[in-house]
Short mmCIF file of C-alpha atoms in Angstrom, two decimals:
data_model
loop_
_atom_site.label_atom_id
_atom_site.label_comp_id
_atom_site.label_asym_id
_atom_site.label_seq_id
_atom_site.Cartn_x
_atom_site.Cartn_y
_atom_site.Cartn_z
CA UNK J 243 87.49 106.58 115.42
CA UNK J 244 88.17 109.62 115.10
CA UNK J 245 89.81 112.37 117.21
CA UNK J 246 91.45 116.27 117.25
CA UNK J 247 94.98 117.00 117.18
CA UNK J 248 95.88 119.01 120.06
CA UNK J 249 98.20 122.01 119.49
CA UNK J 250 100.69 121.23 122.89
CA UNK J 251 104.40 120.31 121.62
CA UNK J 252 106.74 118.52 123.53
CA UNK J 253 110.10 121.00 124.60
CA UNK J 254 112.73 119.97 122.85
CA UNK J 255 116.16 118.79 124.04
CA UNK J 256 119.47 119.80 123.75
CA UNK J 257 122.24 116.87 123.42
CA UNK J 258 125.74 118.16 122.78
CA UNK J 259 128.44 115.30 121.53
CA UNK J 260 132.23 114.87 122.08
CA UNK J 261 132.39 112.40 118.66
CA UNK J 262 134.61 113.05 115.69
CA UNK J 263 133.05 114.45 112.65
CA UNK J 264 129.97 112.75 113.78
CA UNK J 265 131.15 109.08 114.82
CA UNK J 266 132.01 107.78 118.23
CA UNK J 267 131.96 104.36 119.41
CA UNK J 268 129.16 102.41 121.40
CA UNK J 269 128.37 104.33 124.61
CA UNK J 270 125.62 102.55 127.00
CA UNK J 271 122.92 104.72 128.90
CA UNK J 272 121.14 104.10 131.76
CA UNK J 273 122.07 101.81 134.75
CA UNK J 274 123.51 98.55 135.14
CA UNK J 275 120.19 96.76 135.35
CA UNK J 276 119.63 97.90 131.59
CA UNK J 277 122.67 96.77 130.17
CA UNK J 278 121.62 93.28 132.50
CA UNK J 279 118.06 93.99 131.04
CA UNK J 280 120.03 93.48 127.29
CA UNK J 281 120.95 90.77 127.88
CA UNK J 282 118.00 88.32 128.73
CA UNK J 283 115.72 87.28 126.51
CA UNK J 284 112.23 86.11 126.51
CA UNK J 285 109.71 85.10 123.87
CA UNK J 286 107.47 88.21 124.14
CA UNK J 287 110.30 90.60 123.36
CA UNK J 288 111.74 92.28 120.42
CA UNK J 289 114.78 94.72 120.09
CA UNK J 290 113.71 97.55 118.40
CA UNK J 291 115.98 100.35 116.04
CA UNK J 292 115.27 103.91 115.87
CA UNK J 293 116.61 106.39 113.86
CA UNK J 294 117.23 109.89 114.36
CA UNK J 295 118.08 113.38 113.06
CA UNK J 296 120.99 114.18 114.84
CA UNK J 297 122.90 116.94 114.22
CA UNK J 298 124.71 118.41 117.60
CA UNK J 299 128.08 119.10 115.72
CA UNK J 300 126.48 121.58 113.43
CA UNK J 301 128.99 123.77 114.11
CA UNK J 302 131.99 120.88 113.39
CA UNK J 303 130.06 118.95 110.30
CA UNK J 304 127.19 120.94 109.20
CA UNK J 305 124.25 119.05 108.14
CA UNK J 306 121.61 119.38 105.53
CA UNK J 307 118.81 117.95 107.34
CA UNK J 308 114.86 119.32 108.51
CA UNK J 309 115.57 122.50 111.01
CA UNK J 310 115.82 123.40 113.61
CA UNK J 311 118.77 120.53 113.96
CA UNK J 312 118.41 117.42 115.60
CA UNK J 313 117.86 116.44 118.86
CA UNK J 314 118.96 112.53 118.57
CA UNK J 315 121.83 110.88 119.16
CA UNK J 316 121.91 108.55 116.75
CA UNK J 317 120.50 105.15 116.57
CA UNK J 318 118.62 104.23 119.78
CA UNK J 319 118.10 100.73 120.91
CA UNK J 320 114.95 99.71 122.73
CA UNK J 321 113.77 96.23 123.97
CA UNK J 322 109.67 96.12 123.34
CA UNK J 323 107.29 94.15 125.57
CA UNK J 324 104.90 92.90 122.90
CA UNK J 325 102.43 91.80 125.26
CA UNK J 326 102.39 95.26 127.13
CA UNK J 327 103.70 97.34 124.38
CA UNK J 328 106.39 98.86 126.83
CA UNK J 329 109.27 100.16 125.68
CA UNK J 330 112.84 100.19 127.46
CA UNK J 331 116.05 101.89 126.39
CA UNK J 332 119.15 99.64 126.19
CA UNK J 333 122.18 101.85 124.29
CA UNK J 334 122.88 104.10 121.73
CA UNK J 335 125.03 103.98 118.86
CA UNK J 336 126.43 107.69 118.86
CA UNK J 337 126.18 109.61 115.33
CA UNK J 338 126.19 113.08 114.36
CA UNK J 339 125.32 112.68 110.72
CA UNK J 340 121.33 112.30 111.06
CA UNK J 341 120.75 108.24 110.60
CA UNK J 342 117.52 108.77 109.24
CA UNK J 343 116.19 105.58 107.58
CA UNK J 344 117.93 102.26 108.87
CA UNK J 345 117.32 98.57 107.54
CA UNK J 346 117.71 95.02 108.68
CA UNK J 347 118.60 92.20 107.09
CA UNK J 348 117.33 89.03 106.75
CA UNK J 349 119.67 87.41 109.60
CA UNK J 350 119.55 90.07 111.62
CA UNK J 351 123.33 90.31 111.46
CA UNK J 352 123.93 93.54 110.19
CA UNK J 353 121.86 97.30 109.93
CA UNK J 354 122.19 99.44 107.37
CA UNK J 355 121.77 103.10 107.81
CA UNK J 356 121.59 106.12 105.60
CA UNK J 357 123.05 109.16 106.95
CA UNK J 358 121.19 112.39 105.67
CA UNK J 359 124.27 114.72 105.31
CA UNK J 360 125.73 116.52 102.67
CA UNK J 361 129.24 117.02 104.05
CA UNK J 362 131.08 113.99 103.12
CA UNK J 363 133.61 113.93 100.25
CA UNK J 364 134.72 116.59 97.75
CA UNK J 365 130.99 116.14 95.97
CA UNK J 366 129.08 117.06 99.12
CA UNK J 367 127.92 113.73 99.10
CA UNK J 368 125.91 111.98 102.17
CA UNK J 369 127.13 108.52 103.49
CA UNK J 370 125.71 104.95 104.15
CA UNK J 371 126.57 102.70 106.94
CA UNK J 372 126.67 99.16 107.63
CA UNK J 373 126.41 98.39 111.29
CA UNK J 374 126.99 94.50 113.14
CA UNK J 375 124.85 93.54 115.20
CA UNK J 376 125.74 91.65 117.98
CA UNK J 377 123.58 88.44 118.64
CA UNK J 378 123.48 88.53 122.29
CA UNK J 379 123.05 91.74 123.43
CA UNK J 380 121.48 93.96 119.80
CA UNK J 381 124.19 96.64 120.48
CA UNK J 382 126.17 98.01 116.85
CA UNK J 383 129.42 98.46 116.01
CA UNK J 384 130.02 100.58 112.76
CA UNK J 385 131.75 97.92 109.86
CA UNK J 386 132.08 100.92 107.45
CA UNK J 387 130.97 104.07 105.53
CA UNK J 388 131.00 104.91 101.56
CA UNK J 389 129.69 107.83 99.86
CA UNK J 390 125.86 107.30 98.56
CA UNK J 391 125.93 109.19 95.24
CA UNK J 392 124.12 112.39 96.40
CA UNK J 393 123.41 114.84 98.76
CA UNK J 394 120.95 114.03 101.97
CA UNK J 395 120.18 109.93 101.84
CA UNK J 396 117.11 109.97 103.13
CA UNK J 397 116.23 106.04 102.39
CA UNK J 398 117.95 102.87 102.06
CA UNK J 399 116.54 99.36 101.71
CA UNK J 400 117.97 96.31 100.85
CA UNK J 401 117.22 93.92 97.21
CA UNK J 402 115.67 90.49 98.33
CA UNK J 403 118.20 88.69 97.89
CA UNK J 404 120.46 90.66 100.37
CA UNK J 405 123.24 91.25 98.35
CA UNK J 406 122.67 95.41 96.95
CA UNK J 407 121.53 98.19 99.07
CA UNK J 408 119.33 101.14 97.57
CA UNK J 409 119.92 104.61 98.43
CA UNK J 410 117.51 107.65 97.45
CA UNK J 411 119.29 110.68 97.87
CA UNK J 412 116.74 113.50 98.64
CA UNK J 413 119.15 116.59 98.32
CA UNK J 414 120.92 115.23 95.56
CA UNK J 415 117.67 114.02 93.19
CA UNK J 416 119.41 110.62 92.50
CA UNK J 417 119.19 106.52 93.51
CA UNK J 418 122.14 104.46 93.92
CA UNK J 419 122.83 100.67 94.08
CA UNK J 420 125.33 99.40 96.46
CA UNK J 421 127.06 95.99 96.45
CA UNK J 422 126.43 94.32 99.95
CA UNK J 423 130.24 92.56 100.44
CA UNK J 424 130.52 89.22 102.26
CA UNK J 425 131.90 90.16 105.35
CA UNK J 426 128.45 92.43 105.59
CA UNK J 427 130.01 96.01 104.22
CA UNK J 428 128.73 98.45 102.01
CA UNK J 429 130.80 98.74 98.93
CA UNK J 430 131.05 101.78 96.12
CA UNK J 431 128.12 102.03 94.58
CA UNK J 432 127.88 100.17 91.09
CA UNK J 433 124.90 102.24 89.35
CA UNK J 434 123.60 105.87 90.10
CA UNK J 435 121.09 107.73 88.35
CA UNK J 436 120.15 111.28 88.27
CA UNK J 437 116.61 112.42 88.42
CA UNK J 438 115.92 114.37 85.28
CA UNK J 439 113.22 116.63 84.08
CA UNK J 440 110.40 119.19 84.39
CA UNK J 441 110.17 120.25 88.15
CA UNK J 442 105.95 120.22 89.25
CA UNK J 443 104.61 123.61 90.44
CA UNK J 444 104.52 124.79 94.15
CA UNK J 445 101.03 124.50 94.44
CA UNK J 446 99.33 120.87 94.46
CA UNK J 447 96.57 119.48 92.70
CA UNK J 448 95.35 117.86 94.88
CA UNK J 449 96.45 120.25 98.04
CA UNK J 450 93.14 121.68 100.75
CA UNK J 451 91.32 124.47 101.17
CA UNK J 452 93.73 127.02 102.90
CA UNK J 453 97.21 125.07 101.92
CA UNK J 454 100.39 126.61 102.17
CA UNK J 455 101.99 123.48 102.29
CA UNK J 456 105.23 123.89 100.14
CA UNK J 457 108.02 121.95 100.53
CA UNK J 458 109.71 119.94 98.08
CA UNK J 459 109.39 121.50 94.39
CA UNK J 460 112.25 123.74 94.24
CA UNK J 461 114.56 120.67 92.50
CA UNK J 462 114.82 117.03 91.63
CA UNK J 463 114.09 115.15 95.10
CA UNK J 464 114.50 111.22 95.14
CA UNK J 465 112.43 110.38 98.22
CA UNK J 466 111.92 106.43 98.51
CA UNK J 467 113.44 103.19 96.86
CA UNK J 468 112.53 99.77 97.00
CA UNK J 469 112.10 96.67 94.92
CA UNK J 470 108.75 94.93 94.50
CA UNK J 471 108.27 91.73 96.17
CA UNK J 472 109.57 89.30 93.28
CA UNK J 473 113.09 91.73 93.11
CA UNK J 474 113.19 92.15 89.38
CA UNK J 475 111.73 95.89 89.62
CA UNK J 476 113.39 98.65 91.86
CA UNK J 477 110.60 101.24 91.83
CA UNK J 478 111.36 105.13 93.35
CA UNK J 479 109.39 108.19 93.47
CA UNK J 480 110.80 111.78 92.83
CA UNK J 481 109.16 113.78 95.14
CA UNK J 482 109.90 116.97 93.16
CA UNK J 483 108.70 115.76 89.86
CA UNK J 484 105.44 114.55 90.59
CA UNK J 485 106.84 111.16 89.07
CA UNK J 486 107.26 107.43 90.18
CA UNK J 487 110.10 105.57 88.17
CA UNK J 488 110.32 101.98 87.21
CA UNK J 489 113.56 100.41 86.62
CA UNK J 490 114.31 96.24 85.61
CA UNK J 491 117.27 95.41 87.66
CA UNK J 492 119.89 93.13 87.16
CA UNK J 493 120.60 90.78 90.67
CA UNK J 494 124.07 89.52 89.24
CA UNK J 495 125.19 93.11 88.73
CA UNK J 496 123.39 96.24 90.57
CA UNK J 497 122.68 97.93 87.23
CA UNK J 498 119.90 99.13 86.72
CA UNK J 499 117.81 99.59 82.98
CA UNK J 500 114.25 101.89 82.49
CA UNK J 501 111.41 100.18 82.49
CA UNK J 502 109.37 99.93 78.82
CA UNK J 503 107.73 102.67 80.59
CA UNK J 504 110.21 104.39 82.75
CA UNK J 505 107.83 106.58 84.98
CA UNK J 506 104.36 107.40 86.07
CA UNK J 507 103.62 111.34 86.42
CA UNK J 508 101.48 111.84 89.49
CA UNK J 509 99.31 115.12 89.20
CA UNK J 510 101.06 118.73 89.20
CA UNK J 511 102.80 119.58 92.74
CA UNK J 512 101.19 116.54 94.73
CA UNK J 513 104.56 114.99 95.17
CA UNK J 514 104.83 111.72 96.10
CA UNK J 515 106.60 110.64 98.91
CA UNK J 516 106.57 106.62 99.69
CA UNK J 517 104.88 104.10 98.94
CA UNK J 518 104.09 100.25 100.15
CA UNK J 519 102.78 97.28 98.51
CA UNK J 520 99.71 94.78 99.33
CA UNK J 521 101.40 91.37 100.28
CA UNK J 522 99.71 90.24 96.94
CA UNK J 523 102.03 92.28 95.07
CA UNK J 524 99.51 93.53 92.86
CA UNK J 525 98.69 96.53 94.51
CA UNK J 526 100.47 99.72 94.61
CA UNK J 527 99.77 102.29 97.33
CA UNK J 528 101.32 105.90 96.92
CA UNK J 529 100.82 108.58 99.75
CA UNK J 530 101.52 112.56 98.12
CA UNK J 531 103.01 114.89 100.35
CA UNK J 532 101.45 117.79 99.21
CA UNK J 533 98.56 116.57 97.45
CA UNK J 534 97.59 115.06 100.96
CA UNK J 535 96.12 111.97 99.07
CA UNK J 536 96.67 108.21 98.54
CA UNK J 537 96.63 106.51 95.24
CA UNK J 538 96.03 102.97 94.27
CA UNK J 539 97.87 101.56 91.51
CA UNK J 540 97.68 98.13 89.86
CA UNK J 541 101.05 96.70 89.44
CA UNK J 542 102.22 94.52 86.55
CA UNK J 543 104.75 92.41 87.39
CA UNK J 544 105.82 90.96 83.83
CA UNK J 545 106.07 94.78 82.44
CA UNK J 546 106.93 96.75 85.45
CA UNK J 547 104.03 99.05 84.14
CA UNK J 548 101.94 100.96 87.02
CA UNK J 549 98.05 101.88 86.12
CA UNK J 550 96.46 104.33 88.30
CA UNK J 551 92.62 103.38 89.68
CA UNK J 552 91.77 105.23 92.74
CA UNK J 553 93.08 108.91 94.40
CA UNK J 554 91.61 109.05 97.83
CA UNK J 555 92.22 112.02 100.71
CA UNK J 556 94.23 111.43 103.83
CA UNK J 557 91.99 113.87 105.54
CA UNK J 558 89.21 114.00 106.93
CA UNK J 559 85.68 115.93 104.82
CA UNK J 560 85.71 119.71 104.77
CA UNK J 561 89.86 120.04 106.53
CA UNK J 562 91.08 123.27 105.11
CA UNK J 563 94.57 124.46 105.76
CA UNK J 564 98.11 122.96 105.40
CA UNK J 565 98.90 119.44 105.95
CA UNK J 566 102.36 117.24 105.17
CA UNK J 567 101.65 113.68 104.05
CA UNK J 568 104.51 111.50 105.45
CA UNK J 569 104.40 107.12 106.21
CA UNK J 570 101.88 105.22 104.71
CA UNK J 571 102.14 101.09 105.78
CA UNK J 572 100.09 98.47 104.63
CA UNK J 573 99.02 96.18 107.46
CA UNK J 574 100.66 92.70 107.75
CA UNK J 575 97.20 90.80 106.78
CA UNK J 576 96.75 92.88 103.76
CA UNK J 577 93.41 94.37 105.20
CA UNK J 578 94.21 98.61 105.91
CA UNK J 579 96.04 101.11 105.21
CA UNK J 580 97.06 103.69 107.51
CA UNK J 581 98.53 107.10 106.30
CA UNK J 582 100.62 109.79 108.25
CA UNK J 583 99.01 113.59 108.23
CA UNK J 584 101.91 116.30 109.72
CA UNK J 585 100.73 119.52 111.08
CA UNK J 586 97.13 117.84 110.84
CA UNK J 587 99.30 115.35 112.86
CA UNK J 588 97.05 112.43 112.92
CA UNK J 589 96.77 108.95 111.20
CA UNK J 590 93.97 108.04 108.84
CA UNK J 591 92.61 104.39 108.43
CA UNK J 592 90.97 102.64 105.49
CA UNK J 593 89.85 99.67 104.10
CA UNK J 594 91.19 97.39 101.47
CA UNK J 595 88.27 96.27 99.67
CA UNK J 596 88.58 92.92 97.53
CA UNK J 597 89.46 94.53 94.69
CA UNK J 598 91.96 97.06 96.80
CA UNK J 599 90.20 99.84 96.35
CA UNK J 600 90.19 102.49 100.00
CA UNK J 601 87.75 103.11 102.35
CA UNK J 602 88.35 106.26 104.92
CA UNK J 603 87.54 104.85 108.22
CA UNK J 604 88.58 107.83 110.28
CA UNK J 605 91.85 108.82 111.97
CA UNK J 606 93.26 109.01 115.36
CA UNK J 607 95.83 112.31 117.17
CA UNK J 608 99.24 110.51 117.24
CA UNK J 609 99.45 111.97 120.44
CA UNK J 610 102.25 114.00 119.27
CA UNK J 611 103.88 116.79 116.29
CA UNK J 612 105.07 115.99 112.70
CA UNK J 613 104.42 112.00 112.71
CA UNK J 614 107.04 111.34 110.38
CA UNK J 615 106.84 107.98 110.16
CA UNK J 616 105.09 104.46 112.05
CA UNK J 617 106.18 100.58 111.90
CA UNK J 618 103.89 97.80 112.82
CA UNK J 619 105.83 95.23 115.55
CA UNK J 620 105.89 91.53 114.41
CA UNK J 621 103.05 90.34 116.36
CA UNK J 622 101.00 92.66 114.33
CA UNK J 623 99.36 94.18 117.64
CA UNK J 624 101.32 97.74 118.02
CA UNK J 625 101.90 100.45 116.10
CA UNK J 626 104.73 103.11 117.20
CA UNK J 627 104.66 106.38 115.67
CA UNK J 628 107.92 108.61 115.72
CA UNK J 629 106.82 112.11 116.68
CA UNK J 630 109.62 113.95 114.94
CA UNK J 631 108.99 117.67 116.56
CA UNK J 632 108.06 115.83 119.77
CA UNK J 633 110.76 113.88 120.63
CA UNK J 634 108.71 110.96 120.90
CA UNK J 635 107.48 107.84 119.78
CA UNK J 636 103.59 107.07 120.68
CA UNK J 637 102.59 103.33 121.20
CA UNK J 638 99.10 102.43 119.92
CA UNK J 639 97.25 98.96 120.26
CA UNK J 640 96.14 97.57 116.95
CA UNK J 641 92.67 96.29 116.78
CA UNK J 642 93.23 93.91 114.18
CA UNK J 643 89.81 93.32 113.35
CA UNK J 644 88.63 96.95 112.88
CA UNK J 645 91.78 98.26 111.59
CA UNK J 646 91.50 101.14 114.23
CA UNK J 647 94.51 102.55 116.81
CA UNK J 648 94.02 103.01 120.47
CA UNK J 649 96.41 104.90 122.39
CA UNK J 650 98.04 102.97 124.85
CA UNK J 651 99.38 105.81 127.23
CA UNK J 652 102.79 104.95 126.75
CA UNK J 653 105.70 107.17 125.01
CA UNK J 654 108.90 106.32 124.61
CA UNK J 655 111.68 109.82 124.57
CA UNK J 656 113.73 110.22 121.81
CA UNK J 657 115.22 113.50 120.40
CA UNK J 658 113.92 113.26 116.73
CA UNK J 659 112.93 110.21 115.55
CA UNK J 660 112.76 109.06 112.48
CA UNK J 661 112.27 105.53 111.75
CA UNK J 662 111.66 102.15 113.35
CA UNK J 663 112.99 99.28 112.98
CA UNK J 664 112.11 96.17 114.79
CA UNK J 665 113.79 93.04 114.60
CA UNK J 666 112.28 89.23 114.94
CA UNK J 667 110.77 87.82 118.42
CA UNK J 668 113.29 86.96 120.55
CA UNK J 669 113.67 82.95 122.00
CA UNK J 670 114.88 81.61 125.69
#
């Protein structure tokens, strides 16, 4: 299915804070009958996390984040109807310091977020946070903050095994490895490495007809981290470099050691950006910024070593102009991939094949400006996009047979978002 991007933008919001240097406690929104709403439970719901540029105290703690500056207000919580795919607000966890990228863990006991500043410390670092959660009612309280090795976090994620949390640092080109402490804290980090190396050239491979799409080759630029499904590699991709780098990691102690071959280099100035892999673990899917493209890689799990087999456009025949790659998500049943398009601002489908090779089955408007990122919910059957220049985030039904994204007619407001994060069903 396929469909055109319409040029209308949401106005924006203005949100201005009373919190310290970006941090304020817990503050509830909305009625009484929300904060009663938090508090009951049913089978077909699921609390869901959403991060958010949000940068109101420019003027007290300037941030480095995507202009103009954020409209959030931190880390909205939602309750989602998973039969109707409604969404309704239940409180905010106030921050000023642009909570990007958040994570859950296993236990649902704690969030991690990764705040995409570069005002914290005498080294202009950003900061991570670990948040509780509290079992009854899904609303955070803020354990504790550390330093995360560099300049602008703009991912975390956390090891298997729950006990290290992985920062990518955009502004600051480097990766760090935090312990995760028993009482559910982030500690000092325990390995950081600096991205180092040939910078790619402005102008992508890969990029359209028409592109003026330029973003991020003016300096190292860790985007994404993450381990691969077994935990002994921690793979990340320098968006800058045109490279994707493989470390072994040691679970006992956070370090980490290059892989026998320590990157991959993707082509001149596509730069990639994330990446996800098939629930089989043997396929690696890489979505290029620039380049506008997806790549399949076969992964090796007893080397680490990635081996490219298929480059595929996000876009659809004959686009010229500029276009921002940005999410790309591999469904839960290991059957599509979708892939986010800014400024074309649309969503493009394909096809895993049996040997996981892409098929381009269209795309769909995300109903919406600069889809930064999407999250499937648990039962498999939404999709919510976050409409970052919107203020937004656009609920789709899932066919799961097809692979394709229907538009339910229902947004959700929310200056900025960033990322969602959903957590399990919830039980009477």
């Amino acid at each position: 299915m396929t469909t055109s991007p319409n040029s209308d933008i949401h106005p924006r919001r203005r949100w201005i804070s009373g919190a310290t240097l970006g941090f304020a406690a817990l503050q509830w929104t909305g009625p009484d009958s929300l904060l009663r709403a938090a508090t009951s439970t049913t089978k077909n719901r699921v609390r869901v996390y959403v991060g958010t540029f949000s940068s109101p105290l420019k003027d007290v703690l300037p941030t480095q984040v995507d202009l103009p500056p954020g409209n959030g207000r931190g880390i909205h919580i939602f309750e989602m109807d998973t039969e109707s795919g409604a969404f309704q607000e239940i409180g905010i966890a106030e921050l000023g310091t642009s909570p990007s990228c958040l994570v859950l863990d296993k236990r649902e006991s704690f969030l991690y977020s990764a705040n995409e500043t570069d005002r914290m410390g005498a080294e202009n670092h950003g900061t991570v946070s670990a948040w509780k959660i509290d079992s009854q009612s899904g609303m955070l309280s803020l354990v504790n903050s550390v330093t995360s090795g560099g300049s602008g976090p703009t991912y975390v994620s956390l090891h298997p095994n729950g006990k290290f949390l992985f920062v990518a640092n955009y502004f600051g080109g480097s990766i760090a490895v935090h312990p995760v402490l028993p009482d559910g804290s982030v500690g000092e980090a325990v390995a950081v490495k600096t991205d180092e190396g040939n910078i790619g050239p402005t102008r992508a491979k890969h990029a359209p007809k028409g592109s003026f799409a330029i973003s991020g080759h003016d300096r190292t630029h860790a985007h994404m981290i993450e381990t691969d499904i077994t935990g002994k590699w921690v793979i990340h991709c320098d968006l800058g470099q045109d490279r994707i780098y493989i470390w072994q990691f040691d679970s006992t102690t956070g370090k980490l050691t290059a892989a026998p071959k320590p990157f991959i280099a993707l082509p001149p100035g596509d730069g990639p950006r994330h990446f996800h892999f098939h629930p089989n673990g043997k396929w690696f899917y890489s979505i290029q910024e620039e380049g506008s493209t997806v790549v399949l890689f076969d992964f090796d799990a007893s080397t680490g070593e990635l081996t490219e087999r298929q480059t595929i456009s996000t876009l659809p025949n004959k686009f010229e102009g500029s276009n921002f790659c940005s999410e790309i998500l591999v469904s839960q049943d290991g059957r599509f991939v979708y892939a986010g398009n800014r400024l074309h601002d649309s969503i493009a489908i394909f096809r895993i094949s049996e040997t996981g090779e892409l098929t381009y089955l269209g795309e769909v408007w995300t109903q919406g400006n600069y889809p930064r990122s999407f999250t499937v919910d648990p039962s498999g059957n939404w999709l919510v996009c976050c409409n970052q220049r919107s203020d937004n985030l656009a609920i789709f039904r899932v066919d799961r047979t097809s692979g394709q994204l229907e538009f339910s007619g229902q947004f959700a407001a929310v200056g900025n978002p960033s990322v969602v994060r959903f957590s399990k069903p919830m039980s009477n």
